[in-house]
């Protein structure tokens, strides 16, 4: 006996053997069981989803000798003849080969005659959309009112081409595409019955390549068995289909995670050795990124259909969610533009390099080296104020104010509650001994109101002084002069200690107060209302001088010494930010450690709390890596234990964000208080763009 292909051998003979299409089966089974039969049925759907198969089963149900039911016996003469394709009352018509109106008329001439053997004469017209308009017109009257012994079963892959007059005369059932899971399940059953050895990963490749068609999946399985010499193996199926090895795609993705351009190009070179279809390579990359995004949103939703679930979960921990979305969108647009590239490989490489170029570098809210220490300036008093004790910072910083406002020697009214602050013991040996003596005359002027300034007159520039910034945990800023102002004598004097900024920290220094003369930033070039630059003569006619760069305040004569390591004996949760600044944490580990809070220390075990909101990229290896960094820092063995919880105090990342916000607020306030800037805005009816303000950093 000749070999019969799997698609024909395993074609379903009853409704119970059908795979999928439950929405169609439910309607047909109920109609058959309750004898509510329509005279015309239209089955639509793509190729290989079961249109003709369902029509033949329905014809068998109508003509079974045991009676009309949803379960034909399969043993009677009518059932056997229909299975063998030789039942005289089942007229199958290929509309693609019989498109003429004469063919349709010839077909309809025999409709009036009773069936020869069966209960119903069934006309099964396949690809009915191929009929001509005249053929449809000839079919209309018979299709609407056929004899009681006639049933029409129409099948098509393109129902849009059918006239609405035909559609309105039929019950239409749309058959859905098969999903890969259903196809793989059916292929397992068939191959087990055929006793053909197989690998499940190979079946998944066949299921995805079938693109929703069960017949295509069975045909590909036949081809895979022949290609593999009686077995279905993953490597052989991949070679047969010409698909790309998934491991090569993961190497490209891992190179993108590392951010190393040389590693990316090397991964592309390995991929090119297999002569791939680069559009298909981008499609595989998109599929991998989609699974990574699913793993980040819901890890338990990631299946192991490709045997790579652990790999996907690992990539989900290494890639930030925003990078996954950026890579996906870039690959999606790159696949569209790939045909326009000079050659496919260069287009593929440019897509990968574009991902790296537009990828955000690092964690913006967390510095990569170190954070400045938080110190506070002792509260000003009429009498000489002693330096803050070395055990902690307990003084309250004065709130931010314009550089031209008089100094206030009174502590601000904070209310009944004391604001939270980070108490970090300063290195007293490193603090510069600069002190400022403020004249009694200026102290007396603090109680007097500032004189009113005429609208047309420029304000008198105050005495220029260096302003240093004191950062405390409640977000307030204290601005105090550091240069001595000698203009009189008196018993009352104020001695203030300036805040120190270590050279080894990535300190973002505050903007010095601008000279209230004619010095403004280059960012504020004088422009006319039409947007053109003003000439020097025009500015002179308005009483303005050309814009110049803001002059930074004079730096101390002696530079600040380098940051000293905190000894292990002095380590405490209060000094965690200072210790973090010296660890030099980078990469993905930084996003975890910078959001950790040191809870307590027990011997050589340090216990940290990581906030749930920042635990997406947390990995168990981070705990071991942090232990190594702490051991290298102190020169002794330190074990770090990281637990997930709720962080209630300030972490290094939160400290960095607060410092940046304070610097921005100070810079914006300095510009708003600058009289030249205000005159420019008033002269040209302008508005200061707050988003464009950036603090000027000292070199």
CSV table of N, CA and C in Angstrom, one decimal, residues 368-434:
chain,number,residue,atom,x,y,z
A,368,UNK,N,28.0,57.8,40.0
A,368,UNK,CA,28.8,56.6,39.8
A,368,UNK,C,30.0,56.5,40.7
A,369,UNK,N,30.5,57.6,41.3
A,369,UNK,CA,31.7,57.6,42.1
A,369,UNK,C,31.3,57.7,43.6
A,370,UNK,N,30.9,58.9,44.0
A,370,UNK,CA,30.7,59.1,45.4
A,370,UNK,C,29.7,60.3,45.6
A,371,UNK,N,29.2,60.4,46.8
A,371,UNK,CA,28.3,61.5,47.1
A,371,UNK,C,28.9,62.4,48.1
A,372,UNK,N,28.5,63.7,48.1
A,372,UNK,CA,29.1,64.6,49.1
A,372,UNK,C,28.5,64.4,50.4
A,373,UNK,N,29.4,64.6,51.4
A,373,UNK,CA,28.9,64.5,52.8
A,373,UNK,C,28.0,65.6,53.2
A,374,UNK,N,27.0,65.3,54.0
A,374,UNK,CA,26.0,66.3,54.4
A,374,UNK,C,26.5,66.8,55.7
A,375,UNK,N,26.7,68.1,55.7
A,375,UNK,CA,27.1,68.8,56.9
A,375,UNK,C,26.2,70.0,57.2
A,376,UNK,N,26.1,70.5,58.3
A,376,UNK,CA,25.3,71.7,58.6
A,376,UNK,C,26.1,72.7,59.3
A,377,UNK,N,25.8,74.0,59.1
A,377,UNK,CA,26.5,75.1,59.7
A,377,UNK,C,25.9,75.4,61.1
A,378,UNK,N,26.7,75.6,62.1
A,378,UNK,CA,26.1,76.0,63.4
A,378,UNK,C,25.2,77.2,63.4
A,379,UNK,N,24.2,77.2,64.2
A,379,UNK,CA,23.3,78.3,64.2
A,379,UNK,C,23.9,79.6,64.6
A,380,UNK,N,23.6,80.6,63.8
A,380,UNK,CA,24.2,82.0,64.1
A,380,UNK,C,23.6,82.5,65.4
A,381,UNK,N,24.4,83.2,66.1
A,381,UNK,CA,24.0,83.9,67.3
A,381,UNK,C,24.7,85.2,67.5
A,382,UNK,N,24.2,86.1,68.3
A,382,UNK,CA,24.9,87.4,68.4
A,382,UNK,C,26.3,87.3,69.0
A,383,UNK,N,26.4,86.4,69.9
A,383,UNK,CA,27.7,86.2,70.5
A,383,UNK,C,28.5,85.1,69.6
A,384,UNK,N,29.8,84.9,70.0
A,384,UNK,CA,30.6,84.0,69.2
A,384,UNK,C,30.1,82.6,69.4
A,385,UNK,N,29.8,81.9,68.3
A,385,UNK,CA,29.3,80.6,68.3
A,385,UNK,C,30.4,79.6,68.2
A,386,UNK,N,30.4,78.6,69.0
A,386,UNK,CA,31.5,77.6,69.0
A,386,UNK,C,31.2,76.6,67.8
A,387,UNK,N,32.3,75.9,67.4
A,387,UNK,CA,32.2,74.9,66.3
A,387,UNK,C,31.3,73.7,66.8
A,388,UNK,N,30.6,73.2,65.9
A,388,UNK,CA,29.7,72.0,66.2
A,388,UNK,C,30.6,70.9,66.7
A,389,UNK,N,30.1,70.1,67.7
A,389,UNK,CA,30.9,69.0,68.2
A,389,UNK,C,31.1,67.9,67.1
A,390,UNK,N,32.2,67.1,67.3
A,390,UNK,CA,32.5,66.1,66.3
A,390,UNK,C,31.6,64.9,66.4
A,391,UNK,N,30.8,64.8,67.4
A,391,UNK,CA,30.0,63.6,67.6
A,391,UNK,C,28.8,63.6,66.6
A,392,UNK,N,28.4,64.7,66.1
A,392,UNK,CA,27.2,64.7,65.2
A,392,UNK,C,26.9,66.1,64.8
A,393,UNK,N,26.0,66.2,63.9
A,393,UNK,CA,25.5,67.5,63.4
A,393,UNK,C,24.1,67.7,64.0
A,394,UNK,N,24.0,68.7,64.9
A,394,UNK,CA,22.7,68.9,65.6
A,394,UNK,C,22.1,70.3,65.3
A,395,UNK,N,22.9,71.2,64.7
A,395,UNK,CA,22.5,72.5,64.4
A,395,UNK,C,21.5,72.5,63.3
A,396,UNK,N,20.6,73.6,63.3
A,396,UNK,CA,19.6,73.7,62.2
A,396,UNK,C,20.1,74.7,61.2
A,397,UNK,N,19.9,74.4,59.9
A,397,UNK,CA,20.4,75.3,58.9
A,397,UNK,C,19.3,76.2,58.6
A,398,UNK,N,19.7,77.5,58.2
A,398,UNK,CA,18.7,78.5,57.9
A,398,UNK,C,18.2,78.2,56.5
A,399,UNK,N,16.9,78.7,56.2
A,399,UNK,CA,16.3,78.4,54.9
A,399,UNK,C,17.0,79.2,53.8
A,400,UNK,N,16.7,78.8,52.6
A,400,UNK,CA,17.3,79.5,51.4
A,400,UNK,C,16.7,80.9,51.3
A,401,UNK,N,17.5,81.8,50.9
A,401,UNK,CA,17.1,83.2,50.7
A,401,UNK,C,17.9,83.8,49.6
A,402,UNK,N,17.5,85.0,49.0
A,402,UNK,CA,18.2,85.6,48.0
A,402,UNK,C,19.6,86.1,48.5
A,403,UNK,N,20.6,86.1,47.6
A,403,UNK,CA,21.9,86.5,48.1
A,403,UNK,C,21.9,87.9,48.6
A,404,UNK,N,21.0,88.8,48.1
A,404,UNK,CA,21.1,90.2,48.5
A,404,UNK,C,20.3,90.5,49.8
A,405,UNK,N,19.6,89.4,50.3
A,405,UNK,CA,18.8,89.6,51.5
A,405,UNK,C,19.7,89.7,52.7
A,406,UNK,N,19.3,90.5,53.8
A,406,UNK,CA,20.2,90.6,55.0
A,406,UNK,C,20.2,89.2,55.7
A,407,UNK,N,21.3,89.0,56.4
A,407,UNK,CA,21.4,87.8,57.2
A,407,UNK,C,20.5,87.9,58.4
A,408,UNK,N,20.0,86.7,58.8
A,408,UNK,CA,19.1,86.6,59.9
A,408,UNK,C,19.8,85.8,61.0
A,409,UNK,N,19.9,86.4,62.2
A,409,UNK,CA,20.6,85.7,63.2
A,409,UNK,C,19.7,84.8,64.1
A,410,UNK,N,18.4,84.8,63.7
A,410,UNK,CA,17.5,84.0,64.5
A,410,UNK,C,17.3,82.6,63.8
A,411,UNK,N,17.1,81.6,64.6
A,411,UNK,CA,16.8,80.3,64.1
A,411,UNK,C,15.4,80.3,63.5
A,412,UNK,N,15.2,79.6,62.3
A,412,UNK,CA,13.9,79.6,61.7
A,412,UNK,C,12.9,78.9,62.6
A,413,UNK,N,11.6,79.3,62.5
A,413,UNK,CA,10.5,78.6,63.2
A,413,UNK,C,10.1,77.4,62.5
A,414,UNK,N,10.5,76.2,63.0
A,414,UNK,CA,10.2,75.0,62.4
A,414,UNK,C,8.9,74.3,62.9
A,415,UNK,N,8.3,74.9,64.0
A,415,UNK,CA,7.2,74.2,64.6
A,415,UNK,C,7.6,73.3,65.7
A,416,UNK,N,6.7,72.5,66.1
A,416,UNK,CA,6.9,71.6,67.2
A,416,UNK,C,7.7,70.4,66.8
A,417,UNK,N,7.7,70.0,65.6
A,417,UNK,CA,8.4,68.8,65.2
A,417,UNK,C,9.8,69.2,64.6
A,418,UNK,N,10.8,68.4,65.0
A,418,UNK,CA,12.1,68.6,64.5
A,418,UNK,C,12.3,67.9,63.2
A,419,UNK,N,12.8,68.5,62.1
A,419,UNK,CA,12.9,67.9,60.8
A,419,UNK,C,14.0,66.8,60.9
A,420,UNK,N,13.8,65.8,60.0
A,420,UNK,CA,14.7,64.7,59.9
A,420,UNK,C,16.0,65.1,59.3
A,421,UNK,N,17.1,64.6,59.7
A,421,UNK,CA,18.4,65.0,59.1
A,421,UNK,C,19.3,63.8,59.1
A,422,UNK,N,20.2,63.7,58.3
A,422,UNK,CA,21.3,62.6,58.3
A,422,UNK,C,22.4,63.1,59.1
A,423,UNK,N,22.7,62.5,60.3
A,423,UNK,CA,23.8,62.9,61.1
A,423,UNK,C,25.0,62.1,60.7
A,424,UNK,N,26.0,62.8,60.1
A,424,UNK,CA,27.2,62.2,59.7
A,424,UNK,C,28.4,62.9,60.4
A,425,UNK,N,29.2,62.2,61.1
A,425,UNK,CA,30.3,62.8,61.8
A,425,UNK,C,31.3,63.3,60.8
A,426,UNK,N,31.6,64.6,60.8
A,426,UNK,CA,32.5,65.2,59.8
A,426,UNK,C,34.0,64.9,60.3
A,427,UNK,N,34.8,64.9,59.3
A,427,UNK,CA,36.2,64.7,59.6
A,427,UNK,C,36.8,66.1,60.0
A,428,UNK,N,36.9,66.3,61.3
A,428,UNK,CA,37.3,67.6,61.8
A,428,UNK,C,38.7,68.0,61.4
A,429,UNK,N,39.5,67.1,61.1
A,429,UNK,CA,40.9,67.4,60.7
A,429,UNK,C,40.9,68.0,59.3
A,430,UNK,N,39.9,67.7,58.5
A,430,UNK,CA,39.9,68.1,57.1
A,430,UNK,C,39.2,69.5,56.9
A,431,UNK,N,38.5,69.9,58.0
A,431,UNK,CA,37.7,71.2,57.8
A,431,UNK,C,38.6,72.4,57.8
A,432,UNK,N,38.5,73.2,56.8
A,432,UNK,CA,39.3,74.4,56.7
A,432,UNK,C,39.0,75.4,57.8
A,433,UNK,N,40.0,76.0,58.4
A,433,UNK,CA,39.8,76.9,59.5
A,433,UNK,C,39.4,78.3,59.2
A,434,UNK,N,38.7,78.4,58.0
A,434,UNK,CA,38.2,79.8,57.6
A,434,UNK,C,37.0,80.2,58.4
